[in-house]
Amino acid sequence: EYMQRRVRTLPPEATIRELSEVILGARQRLAPIVEKGETIGVVTRTDLINIFARESGNMPESSRMDAKQWNVARLIDERLSEDKRRILRLAGEIGESLGLPVYAVGGFARDLLAGFTSHDIDLVAEKDGLALARELARELGGRVREHEKFKTAVVIYHDETGEERHIDVATARLEYYEYPAALPTVEVSSIKMDLFRRDFSINAMAVRLDSEHYGQVEDFFGGRRDLKDGRVRVLHTLSFVEDPTRAIRAVRFEQRYKFRIGPGTEKLIKNMLPMRLLEKLSPQRLFNEFRLLCEEETAAEALIRMDEIGILKALNERLVLNPQKKNLLKRCKETLSWYKMLFFEEKYQPWICWFYVLAHNQNYGDASAIYDSLGLPPGRKKEITRAREQVRALKNKLIEWQKAYELGTGKTSELRRLLKPLPLEALLYIMTFVNDIGAEKSVSRYITTLRREKPDITGHDLARLGLKPGPLFSELLELALTAKLDGKAPNSRAQLALVKASLKKADQ
Ligand code: CTP
């Protein structure tokens, strides 16, 4: 699957002449050295050039002739907030005093270099990231959460506005994958190896922070060119075998930045899918990655693209999108944008809406199988399937209510009673699929106003009537609200009168 052509190999005793024949003569970029049927190493074209250069004595020492100098110290000053600049300087100074080269990497480096909105800071220190993290936390008056096994840490501190911030700190390392989709074991190594183990060239650049190197970009794998050309590209052919979640990440970045997955990279995803490696992932890893995709503003486009590449089908045949489903995805996007524009403070989880849509019109068993194949944790699954059942039970009632409302007999309090048990995400889902403009409007009215309506009288008013707080309070307040919504008691006086009348009736 992965060799692009027949490869000539050599034994360990091979001479430089034999190496030259393979690498220069047969134009093979590297020669695997094989002993007793096992590959024990490789000699690359660069190795060969270095040997010749050393012998002829007229070539530079370093083999890093590819990395052009690119310094972004000015970009940092122009683009980043005061707080971020301070952290970068500080990390560099600490690195210098501890004798550790320090870099800003990953999503932070990518977004800085591409001019996208700024991302939380990700740092890597060669040799000892934990020492850097501890010192950084001390200087910032924050704390550190360490992950000794992976030699990573999170520095948690408060910026000048009092907001909690996180800085990820890692140790430059080389990871060995024991078998596909397994968690890595860790060994200390250099920044180039650290960058090489990353997913895509655009995420594999580093900005050096210590000493006179401040602002110098390390770009060993053509990340700058790919950023410029808008391309998502892996660093080597086994990337998706090492980490199949990268297939989902590739689509996420492609859609977020309106890039394109490179043709070779897309082929590698398609090669990996029949190996069923996505199934070998732990449900949690799969779910985390899928959920991140569903939290993007471009989730609809990303899901359609995942379908096109075949990733959805590989996860579960039932996830394949038909035209009706694609339409539903677009409508869901519109609903979510509508909700976002309301600027309500209430937190909600858009990914849940996509989970409803992905299992739209499936029966209970099939929806459950879909959710399992996305790694949805049992607690969340219970919550989502329960709401799905509520929505199913309610669908017809809502349409009936709408008809009655349009005829002038549907009561607003009844609409509230129908929709009240549902979580916000389920309400947004109803707006997405309900094929009735009137009903859609009614649900939107419930979300924007009805949901927040309160009676004009309060518990104090009831206490003043000599009542004792208890379940009766909520019953009476509910009575007042119902009358208010249905236009029968528009103000506090009318609502109080209604309460009194009801108490009197109960007494008789
Ligand atoms: N990474 C990787 N393979 C993965 C996950 C992460 O190589 N499966 C590397 C990438 O270099 C990535 C970095 O770890 O840039 C940080 O990962 P993460 O925080 O998940 O992604 P970001 O690039 O920061 O993306 P986002 O903007 O979504 O936070």
Coordinates of C-alpha atoms and ligand atoms in Angstrom, one line a residue:
E1 CA 0.0 0.0 0.0
Y2 CA 2.7 2.4 0.9
M3 CA 5.8 1.7 -1.2
Q4 CA 5.5 3.8 -4.3
R5 CA 7.8 1.5 -6.4
R6 CA 10.2 -1.3 -6.1
V7 CA 12.9 -0.4 -3.7
R8 CA 16.5 -1.7 -3.9
T9 CA 18.1 -2.6 -0.6
L10 CA 21.7 -3.1 0.5
P11 CA 23.4 -5.2 3.2
P12 CA 25.3 -3.5 6.0
E13 CA 28.7 -4.2 4.4
A14 CA 27.8 -2.3 1.2
T15 CA 30.4 0.2 -0.1
I16 CA 30.0 3.9 -0.8
R17 CA 30.2 3.0 -4.5
E18 CA 27.2 0.6 -4.2
L19 CA 25.3 3.2 -2.3
S20 CA 26.0 5.7 -5.0
E21 CA 24.7 3.3 -7.6
V22 CA 21.4 2.9 -5.8
I23 CA 20.9 6.5 -4.8
L24 CA 22.4 8.4 -7.7
G25 CA 22.3 5.7 -10.4
A26 CA 18.8 4.3 -9.8
R27 CA 17.6 7.7 -8.5
Q28 CA 16.4 6.2 -5.3
R29 CA 16.1 8.8 -2.5
L30 CA 17.3 6.4 0.1
A31 CA 18.7 2.9 0.5
P32 CA 17.3 0.7 3.1
I33 CA 20.0 -1.4 4.8
V34 CA 18.7 -4.9 5.3
E35 CA 20.2 -7.7 7.3
K36 CA 18.6 -11.2 7.6
G37 CA 15.3 -9.9 6.1
E38 CA 15.0 -7.0 8.6
T39 CA 15.5 -3.3 7.8
I40 CA 18.2 -2.1 10.3
G41 CA 18.6 1.4 8.9
V42 CA 18.7 3.7 5.9
V43 CA 21.2 5.8 4.1
T44 CA 19.6 8.9 2.5
R45 CA 20.7 11.1 -0.3
T46 CA 21.6 13.8 2.2
D47 CA 23.9 11.3 4.0
L48 CA 25.6 10.6 0.8
I49 CA 26.0 14.3 -0.1
N50 CA 27.5 14.9 3.4
I51 CA 30.0 12.1 2.9
F52 CA 31.1 13.6 -0.4
A53 CA 31.1 17.1 1.0
R54 CA 33.3 16.1 4.0
E55 CA 35.7 14.4 1.7
S56 CA 35.9 17.2 -0.8
G57 CA 36.0 19.7 2.1
N58 CA 34.0 22.5 0.3
M59 CA 30.5 22.0 1.6
P60 CA 28.9 23.6 4.7
E61 CA 28.9 21.5 8.0
S62 CA 25.1 21.6 8.5
S63 CA 22.9 19.3 6.6
R64 CA 20.0 21.7 7.1
M65 CA 20.5 23.6 3.9
D66 CA 16.7 23.4 3.2
A67 CA 15.6 25.6 6.1
K68 CA 15.6 29.2 4.8
Q69 CA 16.0 31.9 7.5
W70 CA 12.7 33.3 8.5
N71 CA 12.3 35.5 11.5
V72 CA 9.0 36.6 12.9
A73 CA 10.0 38.8 15.9
R74 CA 8.3 41.7 14.3
L75 CA 5.1 39.8 13.5
I76 CA 4.9 38.8 17.1
D77 CA 5.1 42.4 18.2
E78 CA 2.5 43.5 15.7
R79 CA 0.0 40.8 16.0
L80 CA 0.0 39.5 19.5
S81 CA -1.5 40.9 22.7
E82 CA 0.7 42.3 25.4
D83 CA 0.0 39.2 27.6
K84 CA 1.1 36.8 24.9
R85 CA 4.2 38.7 24.1
R86 CA 5.1 38.8 27.7
I87 CA 4.7 35.0 28.0
L88 CA 6.8 34.4 24.9
R89 CA 9.7 36.6 26.1
L90 CA 9.5 35.1 29.6
A91 CA 9.6 31.5 28.2
G92 CA 12.6 32.4 26.1
E93 CA 14.4 33.9 29.1
I94 CA 13.7 30.9 31.3
G95 CA 14.9 28.6 28.6
E96 CA 18.1 30.5 28.3
S97 CA 18.7 30.5 32.0
L98 CA 18.1 26.8 32.2
G99 CA 20.1 26.1 29.1
L100 CA 17.0 24.7 27.2
P101 CA 16.1 25.8 23.6
V102 CA 12.4 26.8 23.8
Y103 CA 9.9 27.0 20.9
A104 CA 6.3 28.1 20.3
V105 CA 4.7 25.3 18.2
G106 CA 1.6 23.6 16.9
G107 CA -1.7 25.6 16.4
F108 CA -0.2 28.7 18.0
A109 CA 2.8 28.8 15.5
R110 CA 0.4 28.0 12.6
D111 CA -2.1 30.7 13.4
L112 CA 0.6 33.3 14.1
L113 CA 2.5 32.6 10.9
A114 CA -0.6 32.5 8.8
G115 CA -2.1 35.6 10.3
F116 CA -5.2 33.8 11.6
T117 CA -6.8 34.7 14.9
S118 CA -4.6 34.0 17.8
H119 CA -4.5 30.7 19.5
D120 CA -3.5 29.7 23.0
I121 CA 0.2 29.3 23.4
D122 CA 1.8 25.8 22.9
L123 CA 5.4 25.5 24.0
V124 CA 8.1 22.9 23.5
A125 CA 11.4 22.8 25.3
E126 CA 14.2 20.5 24.3
K127 CA 15.4 18.2 27.1
D128 CA 13.1 19.3 29.9
G129 CA 9.7 20.9 29.3
L130 CA 8.6 20.2 32.9
A131 CA 11.4 22.4 34.3
L132 CA 10.3 25.2 31.9
A133 CA 6.6 24.8 33.0
R134 CA 7.4 24.9 36.7
E135 CA 9.5 28.1 36.3
L136 CA 7.0 29.7 34.1
A137 CA 4.2 29.0 36.6
R138 CA 6.3 30.5 39.4
E139 CA 7.0 33.7 37.5
L140 CA 3.3 34.0 36.5
G141 CA 2.0 33.2 40.0
G142 CA 0.1 30.3 38.5
R143 CA 0.2 26.5 38.9
V144 CA 1.3 23.5 36.9
R145 CA -0.5 20.3 36.0
E146 CA 2.2 17.8 35.1
H147 CA 1.9 14.6 33.0
E148 CA 5.2 13.0 34.0
K149 CA 4.8 10.0 31.7
F150 CA 4.5 12.1 28.6
K151 CA 6.8 14.8 29.9
T152 CA 4.1 17.4 29.2
A153 CA 2.5 20.0 31.5
V154 CA -0.2 22.7 31.5
V155 CA 0.6 26.0 33.1
I156 CA -2.6 27.6 34.5
Y157 CA -2.5 31.3 35.4
H158 CA -4.6 34.4 35.4
D159 CA -3.9 37.2 32.9
E160 CA -4.2 40.9 33.8
T161 CA -7.9 40.9 33.2
G162 CA -8.3 38.1 35.8
E163 CA -9.2 35.5 33.1
E164 CA -7.8 32.0 33.6
R165 CA -5.4 31.0 30.8
H166 CA -3.6 27.8 29.9
I167 CA -0.2 27.2 28.3
D168 CA 0.6 23.7 27.0
V169 CA 4.3 22.8 27.5
A170 CA 5.9 19.7 26.1
T171 CA 9.3 18.2 25.9
A172 CA 10.8 17.7 22.4
R173 CA 10.5 14.0 22.0
L174 CA 10.5 11.1 19.6
E175 CA 7.5 8.9 19.8
Y176 CA 7.5 5.2 19.0
Y177 CA 4.1 3.7 18.1
E178 CA 4.1 0.1 19.3
Y179 CA 1.1 -0.8 17.0
P180 CA -1.3 1.2 14.9
A181 CA -3.6 3.5 16.9
A182 CA -1.8 2.7 20.2
L183 CA -0.8 5.3 22.7
P184 CA 2.9 6.3 22.3
T185 CA 5.8 5.5 24.6
V186 CA 8.2 8.4 25.0
E187 CA 11.9 9.1 24.7
V188 CA 13.7 12.4 24.9
S189 CA 14.9 13.9 21.6
S190 CA 15.2 17.0 19.5
I191 CA 12.8 19.6 18.0
K192 CA 13.1 18.3 14.5
M193 CA 12.0 14.9 15.6
D194 CA 9.3 16.4 17.7
L195 CA 8.0 18.3 14.7
F196 CA 8.3 15.3 12.5
R197 CA 5.9 13.3 14.6
R198 CA 3.2 15.9 14.1
D199 CA 0.2 15.6 11.9
F200 CA 0.5 18.1 9.0
S201 CA 3.2 20.4 7.7
I202 CA 1.2 23.5 8.7
N203 CA 1.2 22.3 12.3
A204 CA 4.8 21.3 12.2
M205 CA 6.6 24.6 12.4
A206 CA 8.3 26.1 15.5
V207 CA 9.2 29.6 16.5
R208 CA 12.3 29.8 18.6
L209 CA 12.1 32.0 21.7
D210 CA 15.4 31.8 23.6
S211 CA 18.3 34.2 23.3
E212 CA 19.4 35.7 20.0
H213 CA 17.2 33.2 18.1
Y214 CA 14.0 35.0 19.2
G215 CA 11.5 34.8 16.4
Q216 CA 13.4 32.4 14.2
V217 CA 11.1 29.9 12.4
E218 CA 12.0 26.3 12.1
D219 CA 10.2 24.9 9.1
F220 CA 11.7 21.6 8.1
F221 CA 8.8 20.2 6.2
G222 CA 7.5 22.9 3.9
G223 CA 4.8 24.2 6.2
R224 CA 5.3 27.8 5.0
R225 CA 4.7 26.8 1.4
D226 CA 1.6 24.8 2.3
L227 CA 0.2 27.7 4.3
K228 CA 0.7 29.9 1.3
D229 CA -0.8 27.4 -1.1
G230 CA -3.6 26.4 1.3
R231 CA -2.7 22.8 1.5
V232 CA -3.2 20.2 4.3
R233 CA -0.4 17.7 3.9
V234 CA 1.1 14.9 6.0
L235 CA 4.8 14.5 6.6
H236 CA 5.1 10.9 5.7
T237 CA 3.1 8.1 4.2
L238 CA 2.4 6.2 7.5
S239 CA 1.0 9.3 9.3
F240 CA -2.6 8.0 9.2
V241 CA -1.6 4.5 10.2
E242 CA 0.2 5.9 13.2
D243 CA -2.8 8.0 14.1
P244 CA -6.1 7.5 12.3
T245 CA -7.7 10.4 14.1
R246 CA -5.7 12.6 11.7
A247 CA -8.1 11.8 8.9
I248 CA -10.8 13.7 10.8
R249 CA -8.3 16.4 11.7
A250 CA -7.3 16.8 8.1
V251 CA -10.9 17.6 7.1
R252 CA -11.4 19.9 10.1
F253 CA -8.4 22.0 9.2
E254 CA -9.2 21.9 5.5
Q255 CA -12.7 23.3 6.0
R256 CA -11.8 25.7 8.8
Y257 CA -9.1 27.5 6.7
K258 CA -10.7 26.8 3.3
F259 CA -7.6 24.8 2.4
R260 CA -7.5 21.6 0.4
I261 CA -6.2 18.3 1.5
G262 CA -3.3 17.5 -0.9
P263 CA -3.9 14.8 -3.4
G264 CA -1.3 12.4 -2.0
T265 CA -2.6 13.0 1.5
E266 CA -6.2 12.3 0.5
K267 CA -5.0 9.1 -1.2
L268 CA -3.3 8.0 2.1
I269 CA -6.6 8.6 4.0
K270 CA -8.4 6.4 1.5
N271 CA -5.7 3.7 1.7
M272 CA -6.0 3.7 5.5
L273 CA -9.9 3.4 5.7
P274 CA -10.2 -0.2 4.5
M275 CA -7.6 -1.2 7.1
R276 CA -10.4 -0.4 9.6
L277 CA -8.0 1.4 11.9
L278 CA -10.6 3.9 13.0
E279 CA -12.4 1.0 14.8
K280 CA -9.2 0.3 16.8
L281 CA -9.2 3.7 18.3
S282 CA -10.4 4.0 21.9
P283 CA -14.0 5.4 21.8
Q284 CA -12.8 8.4 23.8
R285 CA -10.1 9.5 21.3
L286 CA -12.5 9.0 18.4
F287 CA -15.3 10.9 20.1
N288 CA -13.0 13.8 21.2
E289 CA -11.8 14.3 17.6
F290 CA -15.3 14.0 16.1
R291 CA -16.7 16.4 18.6
L292 CA -14.0 18.9 17.8
L293 CA -15.0 18.8 14.2
C294 CA -18.7 19.2 15.2
E295 CA -17.8 22.3 17.2
E296 CA -16.3 24.1 14.2
E297 CA -18.4 26.7 12.4
T298 CA -17.8 24.8 9.2
A299 CA -19.1 21.5 10.7
A300 CA -21.7 21.0 8.0
E301 CA -19.1 21.4 5.2
A302 CA -16.7 19.2 7.1
L303 CA -19.3 16.4 7.5
I304 CA -20.1 16.5 3.8
R305 CA -16.4 16.3 3.0
M306 CA -15.9 13.4 5.4
D307 CA -18.7 11.7 3.5
E308 CA -17.1 12.4 0.2
I309 CA -13.7 10.9 1.2
G310 CA -15.5 7.9 2.7
I311 CA -14.7 8.5 6.4
L312 CA -18.3 8.5 7.5
K313 CA -19.0 5.3 5.7
A314 CA -15.9 3.7 7.3
L315 CA -17.3 4.7 10.7
N316 CA -20.7 3.4 10.1
E317 CA -22.6 2.6 6.8
R318 CA -25.6 4.4 8.2
L319 CA -23.8 7.7 8.4
V320 CA -23.6 8.0 4.6
L321 CA -25.3 11.2 3.5
N322 CA -28.1 11.3 1.1
P323 CA -29.3 14.5 -0.5
Q324 CA -32.0 15.0 2.2
K325 CA -29.4 14.6 4.9
K326 CA -27.1 17.1 3.3
N327 CA -29.9 19.5 3.1
L328 CA -30.6 19.0 6.8
L329 CA -26.9 19.7 7.5
K330 CA -27.2 23.0 5.7
R331 CA -30.3 23.9 7.6
C332 CA -28.7 23.0 10.9
K333 CA -25.9 25.4 10.1
E334 CA -28.4 28.2 9.4
T335 CA -30.2 27.5 12.7
L336 CA -27.0 27.5 14.7
S337 CA -25.9 30.8 13.0
W338 CA -29.4 32.3 13.8
Y339 CA -29.0 31.3 17.5
K340 CA -25.5 32.6 17.7
M341 CA -26.7 36.0 16.4
L342 CA -29.0 36.3 19.4
F343 CA -26.0 36.7 21.7
F344 CA -27.6 34.9 24.6
E345 CA -25.3 34.2 27.5
E346 CA -26.6 30.7 27.9
K347 CA -24.0 28.1 27.1
Y348 CA -25.0 25.4 24.7
Q349 CA -23.2 22.6 22.9
P350 CA -23.6 22.8 19.1
W351 CA -22.0 19.4 18.6
I352 CA -25.1 17.8 20.1
C353 CA -27.2 19.3 17.4
W354 CA -25.0 17.6 14.8
F355 CA -25.4 14.3 16.6
Y356 CA -29.2 14.6 16.4
V357 CA -29.0 15.4 12.7
L358 CA -26.6 12.5 11.9
A359 CA -29.1 10.1 13.4
H360 CA -32.1 11.8 11.9
N361 CA -35.0 9.4 11.0
Q362 CA -33.1 6.4 12.3
N363 CA -34.9 4.0 14.6
Y364 CA -33.8 3.6 18.2
G365 CA -31.4 0.7 17.6
D366 CA -29.8 2.2 14.5
A367 CA -29.3 5.6 16.2
S368 CA -27.7 3.8 19.1
A369 CA -25.3 1.9 16.8
I370 CA -24.4 5.2 15.1
Y371 CA -23.6 6.8 18.4
D372 CA -21.5 3.8 19.5
S373 CA -19.5 4.0 16.3
L374 CA -18.7 7.7 17.0
G375 CA -17.5 6.7 20.5
L376 CA -20.2 8.7 22.3
P377 CA -19.7 8.1 26.0
P378 CA -22.6 6.2 27.7
G379 CA -23.8 9.1 29.9
R380 CA -24.0 11.5 26.9
K381 CA -25.6 8.8 24.8
K382 CA -28.4 8.3 27.3
E383 CA -29.0 12.0 27.5
I384 CA -29.1 12.4 23.7
T385 CA -31.2 9.3 23.0
R386 CA -33.7 10.4 25.6
A387 CA -34.1 13.8 24.1
R388 CA -34.4 12.2 20.7
E389 CA -37.3 10.1 21.9
Q390 CA -38.9 13.2 23.4
V391 CA -38.6 15.0 20.1
R392 CA -40.2 12.1 18.3
A393 CA -43.1 12.0 20.7
L394 CA -43.7 15.7 20.4
K395 CA -43.4 16.2 16.6
N396 CA -47.0 15.6 15.7
K397 CA -48.3 17.4 18.7
L398 CA -46.4 20.5 17.7
I399 CA -47.8 20.4 14.2
E400 CA -51.3 20.0 15.7
W401 CA -50.8 22.8 18.1
Q402 CA -49.6 25.0 15.2
K403 CA -52.8 24.3 13.2
A404 CA -54.9 25.1 16.2
Y405 CA -52.9 28.3 16.9
E406 CA -53.4 29.4 13.3
L407 CA -57.1 28.8 13.8
G408 CA -57.0 30.9 16.9
T409 CA -57.6 28.1 19.4
G410 CA -53.9 27.1 20.2
K411 CA -52.9 28.5 23.6
T412 CA -49.4 29.9 24.1
S413 CA -49.2 28.2 27.5
E414 CA -49.7 24.9 25.8
L415 CA -46.8 25.5 23.5
R416 CA -44.6 26.2 26.5
R417 CA -45.8 23.1 28.2
L418 CA -44.9 21.0 25.1
L419 CA -41.4 22.4 24.7
K420 CA -40.4 23.0 28.3
P421 CA -38.9 19.5 29.0
L422 CA -36.5 19.8 26.0
P423 CA -32.8 20.9 26.2
L424 CA -31.9 23.9 24.0
E425 CA -30.0 21.7 21.5
A426 CA -33.1 19.6 20.9
L427 CA -35.1 22.8 20.3
L428 CA -32.6 23.9 17.7
Y429 CA -32.8 20.4 16.1
I430 CA -36.6 20.7 15.8
M431 CA -36.2 24.1 14.1
T432 CA -33.8 22.4 11.7
F433 CA -36.0 19.6 10.5
V434 CA -39.6 20.8 11.1
N435 CA -41.0 21.3 7.6
D436 CA -43.5 23.9 8.6
I437 CA -42.7 27.6 8.6
G438 CA -45.3 28.3 11.2
A439 CA -44.1 25.6 13.6
E440 CA -40.5 26.7 13.1
K441 CA -41.5 30.3 14.0
S442 CA -43.3 29.1 17.1
V443 CA -40.2 27.2 18.3
S444 CA -38.0 30.2 17.7
R445 CA -40.5 32.4 19.6
Y446 CA -40.2 29.9 22.5
I447 CA -36.4 30.0 22.4
T448 CA -36.2 33.8 22.2
T449 CA -38.9 34.9 24.6
L450 CA -41.4 32.4 26.0
R451 CA -38.7 30.3 27.6
R452 CA -37.8 33.3 29.8
E453 CA -41.2 34.5 30.7
K454 CA -42.0 34.8 34.4
P455 CA -45.3 35.7 36.1
D456 CA -45.5 39.4 37.3
I457 CA -46.1 38.2 40.9
T458 CA -43.4 36.5 43.0
G459 CA -43.2 34.3 46.1
H460 CA -43.2 37.5 48.2
D461 CA -46.6 38.3 47.0
L462 CA -47.8 34.9 47.9
A463 CA -46.2 35.1 51.4
R464 CA -48.0 38.4 51.9
L465 CA -51.2 36.5 51.4
G466 CA -50.2 34.4 54.5
L467 CA -49.1 31.4 52.5
K468 CA -46.1 29.2 53.6
P469 CA -43.4 28.4 51.0
G470 CA -43.8 24.9 49.6
P471 CA -45.0 23.1 46.4
L472 CA -48.2 25.2 46.5
F473 CA -46.1 28.2 45.6
S474 CA -44.9 26.8 42.3
E475 CA -48.4 25.6 41.4
L476 CA -49.8 29.1 42.0
L477 CA -47.0 30.9 40.1
E478 CA -47.4 28.5 37.2
L479 CA -51.2 29.3 37.3
A480 CA -50.3 33.0 37.1
L481 CA -47.9 32.5 34.2
T482 CA -50.3 30.3 32.2
A483 CA -53.0 33.0 32.5
K484 CA -50.4 35.7 31.6
L485 CA -49.2 33.8 28.5
D486 CA -52.8 33.2 27.3
G487 CA -53.7 36.8 27.8
K488 CA -56.1 36.2 30.6
A489 CA -54.2 38.0 33.3
P490 CA -51.8 40.5 31.7
N491 CA -50.5 42.2 34.9
S492 CA -49.7 41.5 38.6
R493 CA -53.1 42.7 39.9
A494 CA -55.0 40.4 37.6
Q495 CA -52.6 37.5 38.4
L496 CA -53.0 38.1 42.2
A497 CA -56.8 38.1 41.8
L498 CA -56.6 34.9 39.9
V499 CA -54.5 33.3 42.7
K500 CA -56.9 34.5 45.4
A501 CA -59.9 33.1 43.4
S502 CA -58.2 29.8 43.1
L503 CA -57.4 29.6 46.8
K504 CA -61.0 30.4 47.6
K505 CA -62.2 27.7 45.3
A506 CA -59.8 25.2 47.0
D507 CA -61.2 26.2 50.4
Q508 CA -64.8 25.4 49.5
Ligands
CTP1 N1 -1.0 16.9 16.8 C1 -0.7 15.8 16.0 N2 -1.6 14.8 15.8 C2 -2.8 14.7 16.5 C3 -3.1 15.8 17.4 C4 -2.2 16.9 17.5 O1 0.3 15.9 15.4 N3 -3.6 13.7 16.4 C5 -0.1 18.0 17.0 C6 -0.2 19.1 15.9 O2 1.1 19.6 15.7 C7 -1.1 20.2 16.6 C8 -0.6 20.1 18.0 O3 -0.3 18.7 18.2 O4 -0.8 21.4 16.0 C9 -1.7 20.5 19.0 O5 -2.8 19.8 18.9 P1 -4.3 20.4 19.1 O6 -4.3 21.3 20.3 O7 -5.2 19.2 19.1 O8 -4.5 21.1 17.7 P2 -4.2 22.6 17.2 O9 -3.3 22.5 16.1 O10 -3.7 23.4 18.4 O11 -5.6 22.9 16.7 P3 -6.8 23.8 17.2 O12 -6.7 25.1 16.5 O13 -8.0 23.0 16.8 O14 -6.7 23.9 18.7

